[in-house]
DNA sequence: AATTTCACATACCTTGAGTATGTTATATTC
DNA sequence: GAATATAACATACTCAAGGTATGTGAAATT
């Protein structure tokens, strides 16, 4: 019960954390490949080389694992966005490099299917919004607000503008993989985003 | 076997069509209220006052009913859009009244949940795109193409522009119901759509 | 050294989708 | 118009998958 001040990570904790990570990784792959519904807990567990018992020890239920997978994907994406845009000094540049990085992340099959398409359905809009408000969406909105503060952007509801921008990016991430000319589609998508923002730019 | 030229709707066909419609209506309500996964076939059938036997006589499986429900919702929405916009002579006016009607239709809980959120996940992107290409999306794109033909709109990929517009409208239909000030949100949403289109309007 | 606890494994239960078969009213055939 | 066929269901069963209850052994604590 009493933890001595010198207590450290025990061997058991280390092992447990490793299997938890294995289940998370296995879940990410299986959900991405087969979708939430078709992904069986048995299959996810086998791919992580454990049994169902281990699964239910680490996660409340199937939805809990999915939730954790979504959070980890969002966290990864946000980190990538943050990394590429933080060094830019001009805000507009920060915004656009961030958007590009966000698009790169969204295009990946696992993200597009799990986060963009299935997460709102499986977790519900309320919970999804909760997760979204941290991570990528937060960065996007923060940059938009910064632009507004500087008088660069003229629009009331920055929150809404952020969501609409997000919607365009997400739709693009769904359409891009099956596009006949992905390169061109991406360029045109970028143009649409620029057009959208441009119409609220200070004249 | 041989249908006489004077053959007419038989009583049986009439009854069968009625129960099919009852199942379709029951499915629409149940899917809208509980979502695809949670909606049981037993419950759907009971609400239509038939048994599972009747259900499986009329529909291949659960997905087939869902597919039919999506098609009927899309068809209804398209009819509403068509109805409100067809009388307008100016193309821009036709576009904007159409968008408003589309938004009105999308806001309804059944449409927002079933068509916008769940359909791509349950039916898959390919099948969903197939359905979408008829109905509302077709009307939207047709009007955009008309504008391009008239030289009113300057953009290469009208198909993409249509999808991006659709994405904005759909996102709006998801966010509107939980908005703290729906009226204002809708006005601001409209402004964003106008901004988007305006940036590709002939100057 | 004894005991507890954590990290799993195994066996079972339950629910719901799908199937196979039975039944009856309606339509067709002779 | 009586016999037969068939469509439109109802009933009973199967099976897979999520979740639960319980068992077990190694590691940590006392």
Coordinates of C-alpha atoms (C1' of nucleotides) in Angstrom, one line a residue:
Chain A
X1 CA 0.0 0.0 0.0
X2 CA 2.6 2.5 1.0
X3 CA 4.8 3.5 -1.9
X4 CA 8.3 4.3 -0.8
X5 CA 9.7 7.5 -2.3
X6 CA 12.3 5.4 -4.2
X7 CA 9.7 3.1 -5.9
X8 CA 10.1 2.6 -9.6
X9 CA 8.4 1.0 -12.5
X10 CA 7.9 -2.6 -11.6
X11 CA 8.6 -5.4 -14.1
X12 CA 4.9 -6.3 -14.0
X13 CA 3.8 -2.8 -14.9
X14 CA 6.3 -2.8 -17.8
X15 CA 5.0 -6.1 -19.2
X16 CA 1.4 -5.0 -18.8
X17 CA 2.0 -1.7 -20.6
X18 CA 3.7 -3.6 -23.4
X19 CA 0.7 -5.9 -24.0
X20 CA -1.7 -2.9 -23.7
X21 CA 0.3 -1.2 -26.5
X22 CA 0.2 -4.3 -28.5
X23 CA -3.6 -4.4 -28.3
X24 CA -3.7 -0.8 -29.2
X25 CA -1.6 -1.3 -32.3
X26 CA -3.5 -4.5 -33.2
X27 CA -6.7 -2.6 -32.8
X28 CA -5.6 0.3 -35.0
X29 CA -4.6 -2.1 -37.8
X30 CA -7.7 -4.3 -37.5
X31 CA -10.1 -1.5 -37.3
X32 CA -8.5 0.3 -40.2
X33 CA -8.6 -2.9 -42.4
X34 CA -12.0 -4.3 -41.5
X35 CA -13.9 -1.5 -39.8
X36 CA -15.3 -1.4 -36.3
X37 CA -18.2 -3.8 -36.8
X38 CA -16.3 -6.5 -38.7
X39 CA -13.2 -6.4 -36.4
X40 CA -13.6 -9.2 -33.9
X41 CA -12.1 -9.0 -30.4
X42 CA -10.8 -12.5 -30.9
X43 CA -8.9 -11.5 -34.0
X44 CA -7.6 -8.3 -32.4
X45 CA -6.3 -10.3 -29.4
X46 CA -4.8 -13.0 -31.6
X47 CA -2.9 -10.4 -33.6
X48 CA -1.5 -9.1 -30.4
X49 CA -0.7 -12.6 -29.3
X50 CA -2.9 -12.7 -26.3
X51 CA -6.3 -14.1 -25.4
X52 CA -9.6 -12.4 -24.9
X53 CA -9.0 -12.4 -21.2
X54 CA -6.0 -10.1 -21.6
X55 CA -8.1 -7.8 -23.8
X56 CA -10.9 -7.5 -21.2
X57 CA -8.4 -6.9 -18.5
X58 CA -7.0 -3.8 -20.3
X59 CA -10.2 -2.5 -21.9
X60 CA -13.7 -2.2 -20.6
X61 CA -15.2 -3.3 -24.0
X62 CA -14.7 -3.1 -27.7
X63 CA -15.8 0.6 -27.8
X64 CA -13.2 1.5 -25.1
X65 CA -10.4 0.1 -27.3
X66 CA -11.8 2.0 -30.3
X67 CA -11.9 5.2 -28.2
X68 CA -8.3 4.7 -27.2
X69 CA -7.3 4.1 -30.8
X70 CA -9.0 7.3 -31.9
X71 CA -7.3 9.3 -29.2
X72 CA -3.9 8.0 -30.2
X73 CA -4.5 8.7 -33.9
X74 CA -5.6 12.2 -33.1
X75 CA -2.7 12.7 -30.8
X76 CA -0.3 11.6 -33.5
X77 CA -1.8 13.8 -36.1
X78 CA -1.7 16.8 -33.9
X79 CA 1.9 16.2 -33.1
X80 CA 2.7 16.1 -36.8
X81 CA 0.8 19.3 -37.4
X82 CA 2.4 21.0 -34.5
X83 CA 5.9 19.9 -35.6
X84 CA 5.7 21.2 -39.1
X85 CA 4.0 24.5 -38.4
X86 CA 5.5 25.7 -35.1
X87 CA 8.7 27.2 -36.6
X88 CA 6.9 29.4 -39.0
X89 CA 6.8 33.0 -37.9
X90 CA 4.1 34.3 -40.2
X91 CA 0.7 33.2 -39.1
X92 CA -0.7 32.6 -42.5
X93 CA 2.2 30.4 -43.3
X94 CA 1.7 28.6 -40.0
X95 CA -1.9 28.0 -41.0
X96 CA -1.2 26.7 -44.5
X97 CA 1.6 24.4 -43.5
X98 CA -0.5 23.1 -40.7
X99 CA -3.4 22.4 -43.1
X100 CA -1.0 20.6 -45.4
X101 CA 0.3 18.5 -42.6
X102 CA -3.2 17.8 -41.4
X103 CA -4.2 16.6 -44.9
X104 CA -1.1 14.4 -45.1
X105 CA -2.1 12.8 -41.9
X106 CA -5.8 12.5 -42.8
X107 CA -5.0 10.7 -46.1
X108 CA -3.5 7.7 -44.3
X109 CA -6.1 4.9 -44.6
X110 CA -6.2 4.2 -40.8
X111 CA -6.9 7.9 -40.0
X112 CA -9.4 8.4 -42.8
X113 CA -11.5 5.3 -41.9
X114 CA -11.2 5.2 -38.1
X115 CA -11.2 8.9 -37.2
X116 CA -13.0 10.6 -40.0
X117 CA -15.6 8.1 -40.9
X118 CA -16.3 5.7 -38.1
X119 CA -15.5 7.6 -34.9
X120 CA -18.5 9.9 -34.9
X121 CA -20.8 6.9 -35.6
X122 CA -19.2 4.5 -33.0
X123 CA -18.5 7.0 -30.2
X124 CA -21.3 9.4 -30.9
X125 CA -21.0 13.1 -31.8
X126 CA -20.7 14.3 -28.2
X127 CA -17.7 12.1 -27.3
X128 CA -16.1 12.7 -30.7
X129 CA -16.4 16.4 -30.4
X130 CA -14.7 16.1 -27.0
X131 CA -11.7 14.3 -28.5
X132 CA -11.6 16.6 -31.5
X133 CA -11.5 19.7 -29.4
X134 CA -8.1 18.8 -28.3
X135 CA -5.6 17.8 -30.9
X136 CA -5.8 18.9 -34.5
X137 CA -9.0 21.0 -34.3
X138 CA -7.6 22.9 -31.4
X139 CA -4.5 23.9 -33.3
X140 CA -6.5 24.9 -36.3
X141 CA -8.9 27.1 -34.3
X142 CA -6.1 28.6 -32.3
X143 CA -4.3 29.7 -35.5
X144 CA -7.6 31.1 -36.9
X145 CA -8.2 33.0 -33.7
X146 CA -4.7 34.4 -33.9
X147 CA -5.4 35.6 -37.4
X148 CA -8.6 37.3 -36.2
X149 CA -6.8 39.0 -33.4
X150 CA -4.3 40.4 -35.9
X151 CA -7.2 41.7 -38.0
X152 CA -6.2 39.4 -40.8
X153 CA -9.4 37.5 -40.8
X154 CA -12.8 39.0 -40.7
X155 CA -15.5 36.6 -39.4
X156 CA -17.7 36.3 -36.4
X157 CA -17.8 32.6 -35.6
X158 CA -14.2 31.3 -35.8
X159 CA -15.4 28.1 -34.2
X160 CA -17.7 27.4 -37.0
X161 CA -15.2 28.4 -39.6
X162 CA -12.8 25.9 -38.1
X163 CA -15.3 23.1 -38.3
X164 CA -16.2 23.9 -41.9
X165 CA -12.5 24.0 -42.9
X166 CA -12.1 20.7 -41.1
X167 CA -15.1 19.3 -43.0
X168 CA -13.5 20.2 -46.3
X169 CA -10.2 18.7 -45.4
X170 CA -11.9 15.5 -44.2
X171 CA -14.0 15.2 -47.3
X172 CA -10.8 15.7 -49.3
X173 CA -9.1 12.9 -47.4
X174 CA -12.0 10.6 -48.3
X175 CA -12.1 11.4 -52.0
X176 CA -8.4 11.6 -52.6
X177 CA -7.6 7.9 -52.4
X178 CA -10.1 7.0 -55.1
X179 CA -9.4 10.0 -57.3
X180 CA -8.4 9.3 -60.9
X181 CA -5.7 12.0 -60.6
X182 CA -4.9 12.4 -56.9
X183 CA -2.2 15.0 -57.5
X184 CA -4.5 17.3 -59.4
X185 CA -7.3 16.7 -57.0
X186 CA -5.1 17.7 -54.2
X187 CA -4.0 20.9 -55.9
X188 CA -7.6 21.8 -56.7
X189 CA -8.7 20.9 -53.1
X190 CA -6.0 23.3 -51.9
X191 CA -7.4 25.9 -54.2
X192 CA -10.8 25.5 -52.7
X193 CA -9.5 25.9 -49.2
X194 CA -7.5 29.0 -50.2
X195 CA -10.7 30.4 -51.8
X196 CA -12.7 29.8 -48.7
X197 CA -10.2 31.5 -46.5
X198 CA -9.5 34.2 -49.0
X199 CA -13.0 35.4 -48.9
X200 CA -12.7 36.3 -45.2
X201 CA -9.3 37.8 -45.5
X202 CA -8.9 41.4 -44.7
X203 CA -9.1 43.3 -48.0
Chain B
X1 CA -47.3 -17.2 -66.5
X2 CA -48.9 -15.3 -69.3
X3 CA -50.0 -11.9 -68.3
X4 CA -53.1 -10.8 -70.1
X5 CA -53.0 -7.3 -71.5
X6 CA -55.8 -6.4 -69.1
X7 CA -53.9 -7.6 -66.0
X8 CA -54.0 -5.3 -63.1
X9 CA -52.5 -4.9 -59.6
X10 CA -53.6 -8.0 -57.7
X11 CA -54.8 -7.8 -54.1
X12 CA -51.8 -9.8 -52.9
X13 CA -49.3 -7.4 -54.5
X14 CA -51.1 -4.5 -52.9
X15 CA -50.9 -6.0 -49.4
X16 CA -47.3 -7.0 -49.9
X17 CA -46.3 -3.5 -51.1
X18 CA -48.1 -2.1 -48.0
X19 CA -46.1 -4.2 -45.6
X20 CA -42.9 -3.5 -47.5
X21 CA -43.6 0.2 -47.0
X22 CA -44.4 -0.3 -43.4
X23 CA -41.0 -2.0 -42.9
X24 CA -39.3 0.8 -44.7
X25 CA -41.0 3.4 -42.5
X26 CA -40.3 1.4 -39.4
X27 CA -36.7 1.1 -40.5
X28 CA -36.3 4.8 -41.1
X29 CA -37.6 5.6 -37.6
X30 CA -35.7 2.9 -35.8
X31 CA -32.4 3.6 -37.6
X32 CA -32.8 7.3 -36.9
X33 CA -33.5 6.8 -33.2
X34 CA -31.1 4.0 -32.3
X35 CA -28.6 3.9 -35.1
X36 CA -27.8 1.0 -37.5
X37 CA -26.0 -1.3 -35.0
X38 CA -28.5 -0.9 -32.1
X39 CA -31.6 -1.2 -34.3
X40 CA -32.7 -4.8 -34.0
X41 CA -34.6 -6.6 -36.8
X42 CA -37.0 -7.9 -34.3
X43 CA -37.8 -4.4 -33.1
X44 CA -38.1 -3.0 -36.6
X45 CA -40.5 -5.8 -37.5
X46 CA -42.6 -5.5 -34.4
X47 CA -43.0 -1.8 -35.1
X48 CA -44.3 -2.6 -38.5
X49 CA -46.6 -5.2 -36.9
X50 CA -45.1 -8.2 -38.7
X51 CA -42.6 -10.9 -37.8
X52 CA -39.0 -11.5 -38.8
X53 CA -40.3 -13.8 -41.4
X54 CA -42.0 -11.0 -43.2
X55 CA -38.8 -8.9 -43.0
X56 CA -36.6 -11.5 -44.6
X57 CA -39.2 -12.1 -47.2
X58 CA -39.0 -8.5 -48.4
X59 CA -35.3 -7.7 -47.7
X60 CA -32.2 -9.8 -48.2
X61 CA -30.7 -8.7 -44.9
X62 CA -30.4 -5.8 -42.5
X63 CA -28.1 -3.9 -44.8
X64 CA -30.5 -4.2 -47.7
X65 CA -33.2 -2.5 -45.6
X66 CA -30.8 0.2 -44.6
X67 CA -29.8 0.7 -48.2
X68 CA -33.4 1.1 -49.2
X69 CA -34.0 3.6 -46.4
X70 CA -31.0 5.7 -47.6
X71 CA -32.3 5.7 -51.1
X72 CA -35.7 6.8 -50.1
X73 CA -34.3 9.6 -47.9
X74 CA -32.1 10.8 -50.7
X75 CA -35.0 10.6 -53.1
X76 CA -37.2 12.7 -50.8
X77 CA -34.5 15.3 -50.3
X78 CA -33.8 15.6 -54.0
X79 CA -37.5 16.0 -54.7
X80 CA -37.7 18.8 -52.2
X81 CA -34.6 20.5 -53.6
X82 CA -36.0 20.1 -57.1
X83 CA -39.4 21.5 -56.2
X84 CA -38.1 24.7 -54.6
X85 CA -35.5 25.6 -57.1
X86 CA -37.0 24.6 -60.5
X87 CA -39.1 27.7 -61.0
X88 CA -36.2 30.1 -60.5
X89 CA -34.9 31.4 -63.8
X90 CA -31.6 32.9 -62.7
X91 CA -29.1 30.1 -62.2
X92 CA -27.5 31.7 -59.1
X93 CA -30.9 31.9 -57.5
X94 CA -31.6 28.3 -58.4
X95 CA -28.3 27.3 -56.8
X96 CA -28.9 29.2 -53.5
X97 CA -32.5 28.2 -53.1
X98 CA -31.5 24.6 -53.8
X99 CA -28.7 24.8 -51.2
X100 CA -31.2 26.2 -48.6
X101 CA -33.7 23.4 -49.3
X102 CA -30.9 20.8 -49.1
X103 CA -29.9 22.2 -45.8
X104 CA -33.5 22.1 -44.5
X105 CA -33.7 18.5 -45.5
X106 CA -30.3 17.6 -44.1
X107 CA -31.1 19.1 -40.7
X108 CA -33.8 16.6 -40.1
X109 CA -32.5 14.1 -37.5
X110 CA -33.3 11.0 -39.7
X111 CA -31.4 12.4 -42.6
X112 CA -28.5 13.7 -40.6
X113 CA -27.9 10.5 -38.8
X114 CA -28.8 7.9 -41.5
X115 CA -27.6 9.5 -44.7
X116 CA -24.9 11.9 -43.6
X117 CA -23.2 9.9 -40.8
X118 CA -24.0 6.2 -41.0
X119 CA -24.6 5.5 -44.7
X120 CA -20.9 5.8 -45.8
X121 CA -19.8 3.6 -42.9
X122 CA -22.6 0.9 -43.3
X123 CA -22.8 0.8 -47.1
X124 CA -19.2 1.6 -47.8
X125 CA -17.9 4.6 -49.7
X126 CA -18.4 3.1 -53.2
X127 CA -22.0 2.2 -52.8
X128 CA -22.7 5.5 -51.0
X129 CA -21.2 7.4 -53.8
X130 CA -23.3 5.5 -56.3
X131 CA -26.5 6.6 -54.4
X132 CA -25.2 10.1 -53.9
X133 CA -24.5 10.6 -57.6
X134 CA -28.2 10.5 -58.3
X135 CA -30.4 12.7 -56.2
X136 CA -29.2 15.8 -54.4
X137 CA -25.6 15.7 -55.4
X138 CA -26.6 15.4 -59.1
X139 CA -28.7 18.5 -58.9
X140 CA -26.0 20.5 -57.2
X141 CA -23.4 19.5 -59.7
X142 CA -25.7 20.1 -62.6
X143 CA -26.4 23.7 -61.4
X144 CA -22.7 24.3 -60.9
X145 CA -21.9 23.0 -64.4
X146 CA -24.5 25.3 -65.8
X147 CA -22.9 28.2 -64.1
X148 CA -19.5 27.2 -65.5
X149 CA -21.0 26.9 -69.0
X150 CA -22.3 30.5 -68.6
X151 CA -18.9 31.6 -67.6
X152 CA -20.2 32.6 -64.2
X153 CA -18.0 30.2 -62.3
X154 CA -14.3 29.8 -62.9
X155 CA -13.0 26.5 -61.7
X156 CA -11.6 23.3 -63.2
X157 CA -12.9 20.5 -61.2
X158 CA -16.7 21.1 -60.7
X159 CA -17.1 17.6 -59.4
X160 CA -14.7 18.3 -56.6
X161 CA -16.2 21.7 -55.9
X162 CA -19.6 20.0 -55.6
X163 CA -18.3 17.5 -53.1
X164 CA -16.7 20.1 -51.0
X165 CA -19.8 22.2 -51.0
X166 CA -21.7 19.1 -50.0
X167 CA -19.2 18.5 -47.2
X168 CA -19.7 21.9 -45.8
X169 CA -23.5 21.6 -45.9
X170 CA -23.4 18.2 -44.2
X171 CA -21.1 19.3 -41.5
X172 CA -23.4 22.2 -40.9
X173 CA -26.3 19.8 -40.6
X174 CA -24.5 17.9 -37.9
X175 CA -23.4 21.0 -35.9
X176 CA -26.6 23.0 -36.2
X177 CA -28.8 20.9 -33.9
X178 CA -26.4 21.2 -31.0
X179 CA -25.5 24.8 -31.6
X180 CA -26.2 27.3 -28.8
X181 CA -27.7 29.7 -31.3
X182 CA -28.9 27.7 -34.3
X183 CA -30.3 30.7 -36.1
X184 CA -27.0 32.6 -36.0
X185 CA -25.0 29.5 -36.8
X186 CA -27.1 29.0 -39.9
X187 CA -26.6 32.5 -41.1
X188 CA -22.9 32.2 -40.5
X189 CA -22.9 28.9 -42.3
X190 CA -24.6 30.4 -45.2
X191 CA -22.0 33.2 -45.2
X192 CA -19.2 30.6 -45.4
X193 CA -20.9 28.9 -48.4
X194 CA -21.3 32.2 -50.1
X195 CA -17.7 33.0 -49.4
X196 CA -16.6 29.8 -50.9
X197 CA -18.6 30.2 -54.1
X198 CA -17.8 33.9 -54.4
X199 CA -14.1 33.3 -54.6
X200 CA -14.7 31.3 -57.8
X201 CA -17.2 33.7 -59.3
X202 CA -16.4 35.6 -62.4
X203 CA -15.0 39.0 -61.4
Chain C
dA1 C1' 8.0 -18.0 3.9
dA2 C1' 3.3 -16.9 3.6
dT3 C1' 0.0 -14.2 1.5
dT4 C1' -2.0 -11.2 -1.6
dT5 C1' -2.6 -9.2 -6.0
dC6 C1' -2.2 -8.4 -10.6
dA7 C1' -2.1 -10.0 -15.4
dC8 C1' -3.7 -12.8 -17.8
dA9 C1' -6.3 -17.6 -19.6
dT10 C1' -10.4 -20.7 -20.0
dA11 C1' -15.1 -21.8 -20.0
dC12 C1' -19.6 -20.2 -20.1
dC13 C1' -23.7 -17.2 -21.1
dT14 C1' -26.5 -14.2 -24.0
dT15 C1' -28.0 -11.7 -27.7
dG16 C1' -29.0 -10.9 -32.3
dA17 C1' -28.4 -11.8 -37.3
dG18 C1' -29.4 -15.1 -40.6
dT19 C1' -31.7 -19.7 -42.2
dA20 C1' -34.7 -23.6 -42.8
dT21 C1' -39.0 -25.0 -42.7
dG22 C1' -44.0 -24.8 -41.9
dT23 C1' -48.6 -22.6 -42.9
dT24 C1' -52.4 -20.0 -45.0
dA25 C1' -54.6 -17.1 -48.1
dT26 C1' -54.7 -15.9 -52.7
dA27 C1' -54.1 -16.7 -57.6
dT28 C1' -53.9 -19.9 -61.4
dT29 C1' -54.9 -24.0 -64.1
dC30 C1' -57.6 -27.6 -65.9
Chain D
dG1 C1' -65.1 -24.6 -59.4
dA2 C1' -62.2 -28.0 -57.6
dA3 C1' -57.4 -29.0 -57.6
dT4 C1' -52.9 -27.1 -57.6
dA5 C1' -49.3 -23.8 -57.2
dT6 C1' -47.3 -20.0 -55.2
dA7 C1' -46.6 -15.8 -52.9
dA8 C1' -46.5 -13.8 -48.3
dC9 C1' -45.8 -14.5 -44.5
dA10 C1' -44.9 -17.1 -39.3
dT11 C1' -42.2 -20.2 -36.3
dA12 C1' -38.3 -22.7 -34.8
dC13 C1' -33.6 -23.3 -35.0
dT14 C1' -28.4 -22.3 -35.9
dC15 C1' -24.3 -19.8 -35.3
dA16 C1' -21.2 -16.2 -34.4
dA17 C1' -19.6 -12.6 -31.5
dG18 C1' -19.6 -9.7 -27.5
dG19 C1' -19.4 -9.9 -22.8
dT20 C1' -18.9 -12.3 -18.0
dA21 C1' -17.5 -15.4 -14.4
dT22 C1' -14.1 -17.9 -12.7
dG23 C1' -9.6 -20.2 -12.6
dT24 C1' -4.3 -19.9 -12.4
dG25 C1' 0.5 -18.7 -11.9
dA26 C1' 4.1 -15.5 -11.4
dA27 C1' 5.5 -11.5 -9.2
dA28 C1' 5.1 -8.2 -5.5
dT29 C1' 4.2 -7.3 -0.7
dT30 C1' 4.0 -8.4 4.2

